[in-house]
Amino acid sequence: MLLLLSGVSLTLMGCLAGALLAWIPLSPTGQAPSLALWVLFPLFVLGGYVLAVMGARQAHWRGLTLGLGAVLLLLALSCAVGLLLQALGAWQPMAGSAALWYVLALAGVPGGVGVAAGERELVSE
């Protein structure tokens, strides 16, 4: 149970780091995100997910995969909206859009795979 709680906590902190990494370029302050956010986002999400799966039962694993996949997919979609607004000229990030591309790439693929895997497992039962 401790592995599950630690893993979920780390995963949530990783998602928060990813959200901050995506939000800082969108904010009007124009600050660049810190290097720690660039490192902690994938490290906490991946490490937390591994810990959570190690401590989870089979039924929990499916829910964890679907839940984390949904959060990551929403994070990736929000970055895609920001990049689309930039491409349309409706918004220009002060600090550049590298962080948005980074979060889009690192959250989009695992998010889509997590949602697909979690839904497939639920449907097959």
mmCIF file of C-alpha atoms in Angstrom:
data_model
loop_
_atom_site.group_PDB
_atom_site.id
_atom_site.type_symbol
_atom_site.label_atom_id
_atom_site.label_comp_id
_atom_site.label_asym_id
_atom_site.label_seq_id
_atom_site.Cartn_x
_atom_site.Cartn_y
_atom_site.Cartn_z
ATOM 1 C CA MET A 1 0.000 0.000 0.000
ATOM 2 C CA LEU A 2 2.890 2.351 0.749
ATOM 3 C CA LEU A 3 4.329 1.831 -2.748
ATOM 4 C CA LEU A 4 0.946 2.632 -4.269
ATOM 5 C CA LEU A 5 0.507 5.841 -2.260
ATOM 6 C CA SER A 6 4.095 6.950 -2.886
ATOM 7 C CA GLY A 7 3.773 6.241 -6.578
ATOM 8 C CA VAL A 8 0.504 8.119 -6.928
ATOM 9 C CA SER A 9 1.959 11.073 -5.001
ATOM 10 C CA LEU A 10 5.053 11.207 -7.199
ATOM 11 C CA THR A 11 2.946 10.881 -10.328
ATOM 12 C CA LEU A 12 0.710 13.762 -9.260
ATOM 13 C CA MET A 13 3.776 15.892 -8.497
ATOM 14 C CA GLY A 14 5.134 15.042 -11.947
ATOM 15 C CA CYS A 15 1.863 16.093 -13.578
ATOM 16 C CA LEU A 16 2.000 19.333 -11.581
ATOM 17 C CA ALA A 17 5.554 19.922 -12.808
ATOM 18 C CA GLY A 18 4.371 19.335 -16.383
ATOM 19 C CA ALA A 19 1.441 21.697 -15.935
ATOM 20 C CA LEU A 20 3.748 24.385 -14.551
ATOM 21 C CA LEU A 21 6.202 23.769 -17.358
ATOM 22 C CA ALA A 22 3.405 24.347 -19.852
ATOM 23 C CA TRP A 23 1.837 27.267 -17.958
ATOM 24 C CA ILE A 24 4.946 29.394 -17.376
ATOM 25 C CA PRO A 25 5.433 30.194 -21.095
ATOM 26 C CA LEU A 26 1.707 30.955 -21.351
ATOM 27 C CA SER A 27 1.781 33.393 -18.423
ATOM 28 C CA PRO A 28 2.198 37.116 -19.046
ATOM 29 C CA THR A 29 5.365 37.303 -16.901
ATOM 30 C CA GLY A 30 7.583 35.987 -19.692
ATOM 31 C CA GLN A 31 9.761 33.916 -17.372
ATOM 32 C CA ALA A 32 11.537 30.826 -18.621
ATOM 33 C CA PRO A 33 10.726 27.586 -16.776
ATOM 34 C CA SER A 34 13.457 26.306 -14.477
ATOM 35 C CA LEU A 35 15.634 23.353 -15.417
ATOM 36 C CA ALA A 36 14.210 21.440 -12.453
ATOM 37 C CA LEU A 37 10.757 21.361 -14.053
ATOM 38 C CA TRP A 38 12.205 19.999 -17.298
ATOM 39 C CA VAL A 39 13.831 17.138 -15.374
ATOM 40 C CA LEU A 40 11.191 16.475 -12.703
ATOM 41 C CA PHE A 41 8.235 16.216 -15.086
ATOM 42 C CA PRO A 42 9.236 12.977 -16.848
ATOM 43 C CA LEU A 43 11.194 11.616 -13.883
ATOM 44 C CA PHE A 44 8.336 11.916 -11.386
ATOM 45 C CA VAL A 45 5.650 10.747 -13.813
ATOM 46 C CA LEU A 46 7.577 7.671 -14.921
ATOM 47 C CA GLY A 47 9.053 6.816 -11.523
ATOM 48 C CA GLY A 48 5.756 7.386 -9.742
ATOM 49 C CA TYR A 49 3.853 5.253 -12.227
ATOM 50 C CA VAL A 50 6.337 2.382 -11.828
ATOM 51 C CA LEU A 51 6.083 2.553 -8.029
ATOM 52 C CA ALA A 52 2.295 2.704 -8.157
ATOM 53 C CA VAL A 53 2.048 -0.294 -10.472
ATOM 54 C CA MET A 54 4.445 -2.273 -8.284
ATOM 55 C CA GLY A 55 2.219 -1.619 -5.279
ATOM 56 C CA ALA A 56 -1.139 -2.034 -7.019
ATOM 57 C CA ARG A 57 -3.348 -5.011 -7.553
ATOM 58 C CA GLN A 58 -4.494 -5.915 -11.061
ATOM 59 C CA ALA A 59 -7.761 -3.965 -10.761
ATOM 60 C CA HIS A 60 -5.927 -0.880 -9.504
ATOM 61 C CA TRP A 61 -3.399 -1.114 -12.338
ATOM 62 C CA ARG A 62 -6.071 -0.598 -14.969
ATOM 63 C CA GLY A 63 -7.520 2.402 -13.171
ATOM 64 C CA LEU A 64 -4.063 3.907 -12.641
ATOM 65 C CA THR A 65 -3.176 3.493 -16.287
ATOM 66 C CA LEU A 66 -6.435 5.020 -17.483
ATOM 67 C CA GLY A 67 -6.336 7.876 -14.948
ATOM 68 C CA LEU A 68 -2.718 8.827 -15.594
ATOM 69 C CA GLY A 69 -3.245 8.500 -19.334
ATOM 70 C CA ALA A 70 -6.233 10.850 -19.168
ATOM 71 C CA VAL A 71 -4.312 13.459 -17.146
ATOM 72 C CA LEU A 72 -1.330 13.307 -19.504
ATOM 73 C CA LEU A 73 -3.577 13.470 -22.553
ATOM 74 C CA LEU A 74 -5.344 16.568 -21.197
ATOM 75 C CA LEU A 75 -1.969 18.145 -20.470
ATOM 76 C CA ALA A 76 -0.812 17.413 -24.027
ATOM 77 C CA LEU A 77 -4.030 18.790 -25.490
ATOM 78 C CA SER A 78 -3.658 22.025 -23.529
ATOM 79 C CA CYS A 79 -0.155 22.413 -24.956
ATOM 80 C CA ALA A 80 -1.507 21.740 -28.447
ATOM 81 C CA VAL A 81 -4.058 24.526 -27.967
ATOM 82 C CA GLY A 82 -1.282 26.898 -26.878
ATOM 83 C CA LEU A 83 0.807 25.994 -29.924
ATOM 84 C CA LEU A 84 -2.200 26.426 -32.211
ATOM 85 C CA LEU A 85 -2.898 29.874 -30.757
ATOM 86 C CA GLN A 86 0.734 30.760 -31.340
ATOM 87 C CA ALA A 87 0.593 29.533 -34.943
ATOM 88 C CA LEU A 88 -2.555 31.599 -35.554
ATOM 89 C CA GLY A 89 -0.841 34.686 -34.167
ATOM 90 C CA ALA A 90 -3.412 35.063 -31.403
ATOM 91 C CA TRP A 91 -0.777 34.672 -28.702
ATOM 92 C CA GLN A 92 3.008 34.867 -28.544
ATOM 93 C CA PRO A 93 4.820 33.293 -25.585
ATOM 94 C CA MET A 94 7.417 35.572 -24.031
ATOM 95 C CA ALA A 95 9.768 32.703 -23.165
ATOM 96 C CA GLY A 96 9.368 30.705 -26.396
ATOM 97 C CA SER A 97 7.392 27.561 -27.065
ATOM 98 C CA ALA A 98 10.029 24.882 -26.426
ATOM 99 C CA ALA A 99 8.420 23.884 -23.130
ATOM 100 C CA LEU A 100 5.057 23.419 -24.852
ATOM 101 C CA TRP A 101 6.601 21.154 -27.479
ATOM 102 C CA TYR A 102 8.435 19.224 -24.745
ATOM 103 C CA VAL A 103 5.297 18.615 -22.672
ATOM 104 C CA LEU A 104 3.262 17.828 -25.796
ATOM 105 C CA ALA A 105 5.762 15.173 -26.875
ATOM 106 C CA LEU A 106 6.350 13.647 -23.454
ATOM 107 C CA ALA A 107 2.707 13.659 -22.352
ATOM 108 C CA GLY A 108 0.889 13.006 -25.631
ATOM 109 C CA VAL A 109 2.261 9.609 -26.552
ATOM 110 C CA PRO A 110 2.146 7.969 -23.106
ATOM 111 C CA GLY A 111 -1.187 9.652 -22.409
ATOM 112 C CA GLY A 112 -2.751 8.215 -25.546
ATOM 113 C CA VAL A 113 -1.261 4.791 -24.926
ATOM 114 C CA GLY A 114 -2.414 4.843 -21.286
ATOM 115 C CA VAL A 115 -5.976 5.745 -22.193
ATOM 116 C CA ALA A 116 -6.106 3.165 -24.974
ATOM 117 C CA ALA A 117 -4.658 0.423 -22.773
ATOM 118 C CA GLY A 118 -6.892 1.250 -19.814
ATOM 119 C CA GLU A 119 -10.040 1.393 -21.934
ATOM 120 C CA ARG A 120 -9.166 -1.790 -23.795
ATOM 121 C CA GLU A 121 -8.734 -3.676 -20.530
ATOM 122 C CA LEU A 122 -12.063 -2.361 -19.212
ATOM 123 C CA VAL A 123 -13.924 -3.220 -22.433
ATOM 124 C CA SER A 124 -12.471 -6.741 -22.681
ATOM 125 C CA GLU A 125 -13.896 -7.793 -19.319
#
